[in-house]
mmCIF file of N, CA and C in Angstrom:
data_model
loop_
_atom_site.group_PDB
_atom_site.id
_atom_site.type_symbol
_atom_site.label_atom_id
_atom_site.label_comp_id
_atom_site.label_asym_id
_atom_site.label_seq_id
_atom_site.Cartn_x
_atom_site.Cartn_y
_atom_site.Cartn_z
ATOM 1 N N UNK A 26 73.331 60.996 101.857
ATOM 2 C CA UNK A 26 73.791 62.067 100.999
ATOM 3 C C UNK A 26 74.028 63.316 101.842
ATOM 4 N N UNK A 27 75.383 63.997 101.640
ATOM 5 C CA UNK A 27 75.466 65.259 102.323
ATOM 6 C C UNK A 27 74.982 66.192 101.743
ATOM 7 N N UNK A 28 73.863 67.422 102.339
ATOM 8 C CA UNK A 28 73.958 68.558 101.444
ATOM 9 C C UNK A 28 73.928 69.824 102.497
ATOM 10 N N UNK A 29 75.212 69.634 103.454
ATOM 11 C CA UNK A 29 75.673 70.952 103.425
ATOM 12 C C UNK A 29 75.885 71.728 102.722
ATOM 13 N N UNK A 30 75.096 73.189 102.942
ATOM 14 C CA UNK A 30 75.388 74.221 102.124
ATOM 15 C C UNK A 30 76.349 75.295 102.713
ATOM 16 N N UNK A 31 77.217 75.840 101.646
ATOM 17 C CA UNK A 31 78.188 76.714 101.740
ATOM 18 C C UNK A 31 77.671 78.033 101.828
ATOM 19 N N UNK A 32 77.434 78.683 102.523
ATOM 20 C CA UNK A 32 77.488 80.425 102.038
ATOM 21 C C UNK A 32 78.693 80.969 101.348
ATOM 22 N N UNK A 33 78.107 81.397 99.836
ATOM 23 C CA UNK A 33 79.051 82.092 99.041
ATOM 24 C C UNK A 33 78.505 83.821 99.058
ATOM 25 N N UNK A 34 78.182 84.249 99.403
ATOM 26 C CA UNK A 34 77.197 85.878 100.051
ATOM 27 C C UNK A 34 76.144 85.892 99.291
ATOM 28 N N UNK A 35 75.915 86.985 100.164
ATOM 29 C CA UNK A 35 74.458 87.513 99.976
ATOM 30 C C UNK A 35 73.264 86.846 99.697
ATOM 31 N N UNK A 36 73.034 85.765 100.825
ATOM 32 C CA UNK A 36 71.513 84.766 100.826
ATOM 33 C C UNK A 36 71.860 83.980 100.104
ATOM 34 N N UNK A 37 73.318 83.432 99.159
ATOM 35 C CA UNK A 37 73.116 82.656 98.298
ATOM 36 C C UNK A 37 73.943 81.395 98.811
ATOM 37 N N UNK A 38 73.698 79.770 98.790
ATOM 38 C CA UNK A 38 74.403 78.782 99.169
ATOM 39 C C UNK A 38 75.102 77.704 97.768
ATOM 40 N N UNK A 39 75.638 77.186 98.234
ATOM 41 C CA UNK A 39 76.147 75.846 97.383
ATOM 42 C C UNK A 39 76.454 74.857 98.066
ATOM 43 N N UNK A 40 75.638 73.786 97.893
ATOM 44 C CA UNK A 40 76.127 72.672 98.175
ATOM 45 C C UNK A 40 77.300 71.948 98.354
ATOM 46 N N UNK A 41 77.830 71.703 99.264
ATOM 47 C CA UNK A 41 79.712 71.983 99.276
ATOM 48 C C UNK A 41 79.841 70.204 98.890
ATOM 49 N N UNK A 42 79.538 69.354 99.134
ATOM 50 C CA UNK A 42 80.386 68.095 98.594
ATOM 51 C C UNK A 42 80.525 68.016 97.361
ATOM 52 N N UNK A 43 79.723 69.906 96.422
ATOM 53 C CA UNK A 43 79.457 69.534 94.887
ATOM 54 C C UNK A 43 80.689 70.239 94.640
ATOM 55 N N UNK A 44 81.562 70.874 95.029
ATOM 56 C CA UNK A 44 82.069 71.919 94.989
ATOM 57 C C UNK A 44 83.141 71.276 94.614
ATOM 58 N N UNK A 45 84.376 71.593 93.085
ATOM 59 C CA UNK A 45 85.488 71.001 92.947
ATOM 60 C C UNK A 45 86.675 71.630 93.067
ATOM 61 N N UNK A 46 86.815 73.274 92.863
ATOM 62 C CA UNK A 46 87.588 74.095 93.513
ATOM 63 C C UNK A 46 86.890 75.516 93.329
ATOM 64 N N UNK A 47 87.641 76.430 94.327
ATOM 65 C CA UNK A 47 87.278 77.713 94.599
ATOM 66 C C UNK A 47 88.736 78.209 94.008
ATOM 67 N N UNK A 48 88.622 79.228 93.132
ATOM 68 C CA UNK A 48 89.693 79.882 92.460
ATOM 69 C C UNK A 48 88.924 81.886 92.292
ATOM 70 N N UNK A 49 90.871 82.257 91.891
ATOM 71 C CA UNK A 49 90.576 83.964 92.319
ATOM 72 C C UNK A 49 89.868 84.573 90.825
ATOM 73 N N UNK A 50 89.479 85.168 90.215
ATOM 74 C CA UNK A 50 89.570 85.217 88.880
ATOM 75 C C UNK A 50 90.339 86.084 87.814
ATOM 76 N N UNK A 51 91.467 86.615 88.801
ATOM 77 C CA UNK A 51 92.118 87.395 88.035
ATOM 78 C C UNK A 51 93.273 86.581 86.749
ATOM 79 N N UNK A 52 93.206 85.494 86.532
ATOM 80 C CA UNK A 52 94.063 85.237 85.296
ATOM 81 C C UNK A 52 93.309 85.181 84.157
ATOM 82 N N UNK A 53 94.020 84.832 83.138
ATOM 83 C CA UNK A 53 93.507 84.432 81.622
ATOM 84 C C UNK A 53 92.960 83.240 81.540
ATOM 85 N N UNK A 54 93.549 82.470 82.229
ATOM 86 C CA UNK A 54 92.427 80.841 81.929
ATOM 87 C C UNK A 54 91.111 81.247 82.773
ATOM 88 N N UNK A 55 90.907 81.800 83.924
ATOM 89 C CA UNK A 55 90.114 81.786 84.788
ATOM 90 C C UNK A 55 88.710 82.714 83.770
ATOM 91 N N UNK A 56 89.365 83.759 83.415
ATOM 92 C CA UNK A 56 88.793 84.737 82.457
ATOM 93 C C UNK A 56 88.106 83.740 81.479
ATOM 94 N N UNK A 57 89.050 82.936 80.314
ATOM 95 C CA UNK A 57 87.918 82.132 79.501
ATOM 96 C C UNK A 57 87.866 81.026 80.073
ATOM 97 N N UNK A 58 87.604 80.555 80.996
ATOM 98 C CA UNK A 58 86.387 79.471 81.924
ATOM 99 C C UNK A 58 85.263 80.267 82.063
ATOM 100 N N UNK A 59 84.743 81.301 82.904
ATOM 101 C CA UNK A 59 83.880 82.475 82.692
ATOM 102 C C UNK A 59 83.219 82.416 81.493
ATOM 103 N N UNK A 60 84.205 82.650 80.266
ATOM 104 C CA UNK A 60 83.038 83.387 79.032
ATOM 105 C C UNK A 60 82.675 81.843 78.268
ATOM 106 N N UNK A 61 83.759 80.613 78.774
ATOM 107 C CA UNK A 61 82.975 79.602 78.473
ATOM 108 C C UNK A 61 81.780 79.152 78.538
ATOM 109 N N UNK A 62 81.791 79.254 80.559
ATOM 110 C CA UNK A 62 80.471 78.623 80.879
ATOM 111 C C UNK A 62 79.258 79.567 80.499
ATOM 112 N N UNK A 63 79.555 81.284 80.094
ATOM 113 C CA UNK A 63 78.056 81.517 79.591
ATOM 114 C C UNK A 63 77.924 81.275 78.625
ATOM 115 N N UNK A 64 78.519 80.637 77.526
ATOM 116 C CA UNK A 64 78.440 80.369 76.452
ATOM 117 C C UNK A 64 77.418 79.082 75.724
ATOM 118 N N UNK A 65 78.263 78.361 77.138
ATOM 119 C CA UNK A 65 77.731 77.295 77.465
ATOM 120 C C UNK A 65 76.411 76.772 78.053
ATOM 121 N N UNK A 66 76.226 78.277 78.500
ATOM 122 C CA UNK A 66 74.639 78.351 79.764
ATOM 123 C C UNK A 66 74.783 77.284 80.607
ATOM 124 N N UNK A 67 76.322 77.796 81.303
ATOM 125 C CA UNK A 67 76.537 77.004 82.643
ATOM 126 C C UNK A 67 76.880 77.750 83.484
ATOM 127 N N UNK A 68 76.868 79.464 83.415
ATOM 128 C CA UNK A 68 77.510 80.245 84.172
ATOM 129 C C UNK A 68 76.377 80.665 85.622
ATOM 130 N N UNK A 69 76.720 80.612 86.493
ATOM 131 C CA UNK A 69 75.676 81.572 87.570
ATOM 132 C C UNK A 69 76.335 81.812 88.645
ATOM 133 N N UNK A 70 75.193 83.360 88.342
ATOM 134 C CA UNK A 70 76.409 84.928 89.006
ATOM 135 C C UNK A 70 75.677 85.476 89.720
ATOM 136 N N UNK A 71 76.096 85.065 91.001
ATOM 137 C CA UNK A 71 75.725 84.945 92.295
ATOM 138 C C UNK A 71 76.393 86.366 93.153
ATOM 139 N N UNK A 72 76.579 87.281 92.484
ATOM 140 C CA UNK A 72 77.700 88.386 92.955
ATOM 141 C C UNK A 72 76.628 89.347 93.344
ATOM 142 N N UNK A 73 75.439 89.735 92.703
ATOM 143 C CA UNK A 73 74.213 90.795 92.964
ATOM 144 C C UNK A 73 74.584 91.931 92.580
ATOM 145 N N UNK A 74 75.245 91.965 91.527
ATOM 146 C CA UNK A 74 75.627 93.073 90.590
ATOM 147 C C UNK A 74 77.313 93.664 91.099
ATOM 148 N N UNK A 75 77.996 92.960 91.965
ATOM 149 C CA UNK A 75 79.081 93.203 92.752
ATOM 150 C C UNK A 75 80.009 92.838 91.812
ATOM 151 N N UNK A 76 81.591 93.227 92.061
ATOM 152 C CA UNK A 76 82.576 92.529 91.662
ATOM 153 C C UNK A 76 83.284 91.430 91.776
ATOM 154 N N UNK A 77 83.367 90.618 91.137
ATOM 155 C CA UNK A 77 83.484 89.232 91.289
ATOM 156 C C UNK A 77 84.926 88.938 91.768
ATOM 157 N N UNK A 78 85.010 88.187 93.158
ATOM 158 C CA UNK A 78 85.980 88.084 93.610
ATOM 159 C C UNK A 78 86.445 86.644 93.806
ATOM 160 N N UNK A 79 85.827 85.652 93.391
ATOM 161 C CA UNK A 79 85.771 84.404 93.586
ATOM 162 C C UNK A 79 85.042 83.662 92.341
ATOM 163 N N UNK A 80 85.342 82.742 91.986
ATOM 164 C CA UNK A 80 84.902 81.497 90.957
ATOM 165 C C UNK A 80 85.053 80.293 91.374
ATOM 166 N N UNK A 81 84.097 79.716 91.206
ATOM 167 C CA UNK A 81 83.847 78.153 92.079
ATOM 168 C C UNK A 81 82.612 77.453 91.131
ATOM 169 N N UNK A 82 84.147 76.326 90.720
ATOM 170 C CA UNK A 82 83.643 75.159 89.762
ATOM 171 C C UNK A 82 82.605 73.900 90.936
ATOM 172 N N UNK A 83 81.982 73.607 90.157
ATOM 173 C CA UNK A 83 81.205 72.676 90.529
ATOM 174 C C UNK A 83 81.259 71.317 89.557
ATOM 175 N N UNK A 84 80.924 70.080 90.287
ATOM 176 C CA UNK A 84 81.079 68.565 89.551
ATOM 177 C C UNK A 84 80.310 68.415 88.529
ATOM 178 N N UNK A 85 79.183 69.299 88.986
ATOM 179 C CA UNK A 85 78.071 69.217 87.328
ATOM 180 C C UNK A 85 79.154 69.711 85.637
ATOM 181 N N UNK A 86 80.376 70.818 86.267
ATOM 182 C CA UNK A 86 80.761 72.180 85.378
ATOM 183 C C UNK A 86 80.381 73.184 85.409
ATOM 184 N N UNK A 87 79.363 73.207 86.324
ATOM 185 C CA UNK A 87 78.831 75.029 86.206
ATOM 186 C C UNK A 87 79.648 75.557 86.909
ATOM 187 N N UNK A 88 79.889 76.931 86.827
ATOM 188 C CA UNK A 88 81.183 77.630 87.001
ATOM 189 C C UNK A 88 79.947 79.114 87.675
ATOM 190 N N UNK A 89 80.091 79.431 89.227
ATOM 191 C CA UNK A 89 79.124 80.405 89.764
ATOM 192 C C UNK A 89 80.570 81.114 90.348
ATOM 193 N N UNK A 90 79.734 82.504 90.071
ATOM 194 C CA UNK A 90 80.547 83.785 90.609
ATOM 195 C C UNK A 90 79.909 84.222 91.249
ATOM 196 N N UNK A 91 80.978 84.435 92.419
ATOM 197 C CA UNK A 91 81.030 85.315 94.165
ATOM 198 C C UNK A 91 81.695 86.466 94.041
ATOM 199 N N UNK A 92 80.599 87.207 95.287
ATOM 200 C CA UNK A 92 81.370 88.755 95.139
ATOM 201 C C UNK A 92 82.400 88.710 96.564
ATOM 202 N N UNK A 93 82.461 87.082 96.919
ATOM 203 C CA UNK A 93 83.163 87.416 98.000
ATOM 204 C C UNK A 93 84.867 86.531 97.415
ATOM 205 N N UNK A 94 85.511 86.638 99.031
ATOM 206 C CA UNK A 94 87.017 86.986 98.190
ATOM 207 C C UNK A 94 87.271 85.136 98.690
ATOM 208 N N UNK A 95 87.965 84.481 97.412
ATOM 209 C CA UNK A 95 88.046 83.230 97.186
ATOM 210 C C UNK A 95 88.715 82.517 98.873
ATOM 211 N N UNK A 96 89.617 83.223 99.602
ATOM 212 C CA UNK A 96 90.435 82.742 100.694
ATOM 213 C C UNK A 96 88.785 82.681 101.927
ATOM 214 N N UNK A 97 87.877 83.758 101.676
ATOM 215 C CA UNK A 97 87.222 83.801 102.739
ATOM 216 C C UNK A 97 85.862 82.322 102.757
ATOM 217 N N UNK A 98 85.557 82.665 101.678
ATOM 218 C CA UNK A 98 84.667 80.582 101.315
ATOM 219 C C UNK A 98 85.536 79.264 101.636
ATOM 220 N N UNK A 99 86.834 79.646 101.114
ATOM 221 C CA UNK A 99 87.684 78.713 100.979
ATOM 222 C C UNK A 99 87.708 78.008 102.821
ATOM 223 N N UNK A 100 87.621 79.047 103.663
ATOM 224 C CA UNK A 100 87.784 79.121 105.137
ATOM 225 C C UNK A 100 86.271 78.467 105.836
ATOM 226 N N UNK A 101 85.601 79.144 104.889
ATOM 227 C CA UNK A 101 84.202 78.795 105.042
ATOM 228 C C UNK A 101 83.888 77.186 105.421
ATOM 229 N N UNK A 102 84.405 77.016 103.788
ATOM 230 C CA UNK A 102 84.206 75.597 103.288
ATOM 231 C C UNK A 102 84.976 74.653 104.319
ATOM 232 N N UNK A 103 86.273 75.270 104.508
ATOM 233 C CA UNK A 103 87.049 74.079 105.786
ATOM 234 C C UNK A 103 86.411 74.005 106.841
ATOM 235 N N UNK A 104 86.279 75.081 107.528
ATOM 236 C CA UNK A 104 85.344 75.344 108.548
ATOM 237 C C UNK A 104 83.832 74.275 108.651
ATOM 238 N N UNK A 105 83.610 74.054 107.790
ATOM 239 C CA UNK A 105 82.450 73.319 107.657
ATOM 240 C C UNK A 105 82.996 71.705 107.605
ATOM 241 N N UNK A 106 83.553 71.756 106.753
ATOM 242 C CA UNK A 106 84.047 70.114 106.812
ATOM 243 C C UNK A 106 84.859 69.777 108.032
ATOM 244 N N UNK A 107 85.520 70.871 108.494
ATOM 245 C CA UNK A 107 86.175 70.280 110.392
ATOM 246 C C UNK A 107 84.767 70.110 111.083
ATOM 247 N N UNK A 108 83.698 70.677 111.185
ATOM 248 C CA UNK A 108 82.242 70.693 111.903
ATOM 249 C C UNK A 108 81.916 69.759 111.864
ATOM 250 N N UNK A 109 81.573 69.065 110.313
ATOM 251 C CA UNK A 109 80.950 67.632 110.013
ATOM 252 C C UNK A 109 82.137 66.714 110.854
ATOM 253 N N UNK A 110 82.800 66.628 110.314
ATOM 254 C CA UNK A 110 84.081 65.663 110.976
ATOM 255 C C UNK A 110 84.100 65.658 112.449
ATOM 256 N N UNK A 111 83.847 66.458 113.263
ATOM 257 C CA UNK A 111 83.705 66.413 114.762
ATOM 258 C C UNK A 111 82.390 65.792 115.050
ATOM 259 N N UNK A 112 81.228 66.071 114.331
ATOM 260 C CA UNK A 112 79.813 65.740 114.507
ATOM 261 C C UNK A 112 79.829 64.063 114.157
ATOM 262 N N UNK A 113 80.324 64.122 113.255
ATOM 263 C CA UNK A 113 80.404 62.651 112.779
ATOM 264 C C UNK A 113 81.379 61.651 113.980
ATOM 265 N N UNK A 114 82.273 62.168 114.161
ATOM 266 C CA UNK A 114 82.834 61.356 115.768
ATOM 267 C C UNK A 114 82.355 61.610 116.875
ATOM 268 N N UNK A 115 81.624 62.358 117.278
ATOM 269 C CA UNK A 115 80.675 62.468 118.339
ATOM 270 C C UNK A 115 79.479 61.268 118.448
ATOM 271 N N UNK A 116 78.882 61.541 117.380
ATOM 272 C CA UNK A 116 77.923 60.619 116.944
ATOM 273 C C UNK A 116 77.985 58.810 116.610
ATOM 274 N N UNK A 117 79.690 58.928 116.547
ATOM 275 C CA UNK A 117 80.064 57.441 116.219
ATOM 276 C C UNK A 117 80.384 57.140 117.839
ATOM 277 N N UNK A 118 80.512 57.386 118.821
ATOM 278 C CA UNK A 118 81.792 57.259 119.973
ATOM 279 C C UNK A 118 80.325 57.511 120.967
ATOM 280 N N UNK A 119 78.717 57.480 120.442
ATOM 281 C CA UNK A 119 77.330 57.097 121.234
ATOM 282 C C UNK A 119 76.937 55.865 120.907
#
């Protein structure tokens, strides 16, 4: 089981193979996904009282808000999966 974790800011991680997309939240669907999942008591807001610059669905459905900006996790997140992917052929090619 992988459980690389993502830094989404400020001390806070996510498990990235859980992760199903990272989106900006400035539209109207994005807006009621938001007032869904607290509705739902699936929302967690991971921002530390900041402005939310990022929304990132997860496979469970919980829907957590970042105060950081969706392109910079998004970089994160690749960044991490090129890492594993090199580690993992290193490790196969011993």
């Amino acid at each position: 089981m992988d459980t690389t974790l993502l830094n989404i800011g400020f001390g806070n991680t996510v498990v990235a193979s859980r992760i199903v997309a990272i989106v900006t939240p400035s539209s109207a669907p994005m807006k009621r996904l938001k007032e869904d999942a607290k509705e739902g008591k699936r929302l967690i807001d991971a921002t530390q009282g900041r402005r939310t610059r990022s929304i990132i669905i997860t496979d469970s459905n919980h829907v957590i808000l970042s105060a950081i900006q969706a392109e910079t996790i998004s970089q994160r997140f690749v960044t991490g999966f090129e890492f594993r992917e090199d580690k993992k052929k290193t490790l196969e090619t011993k």
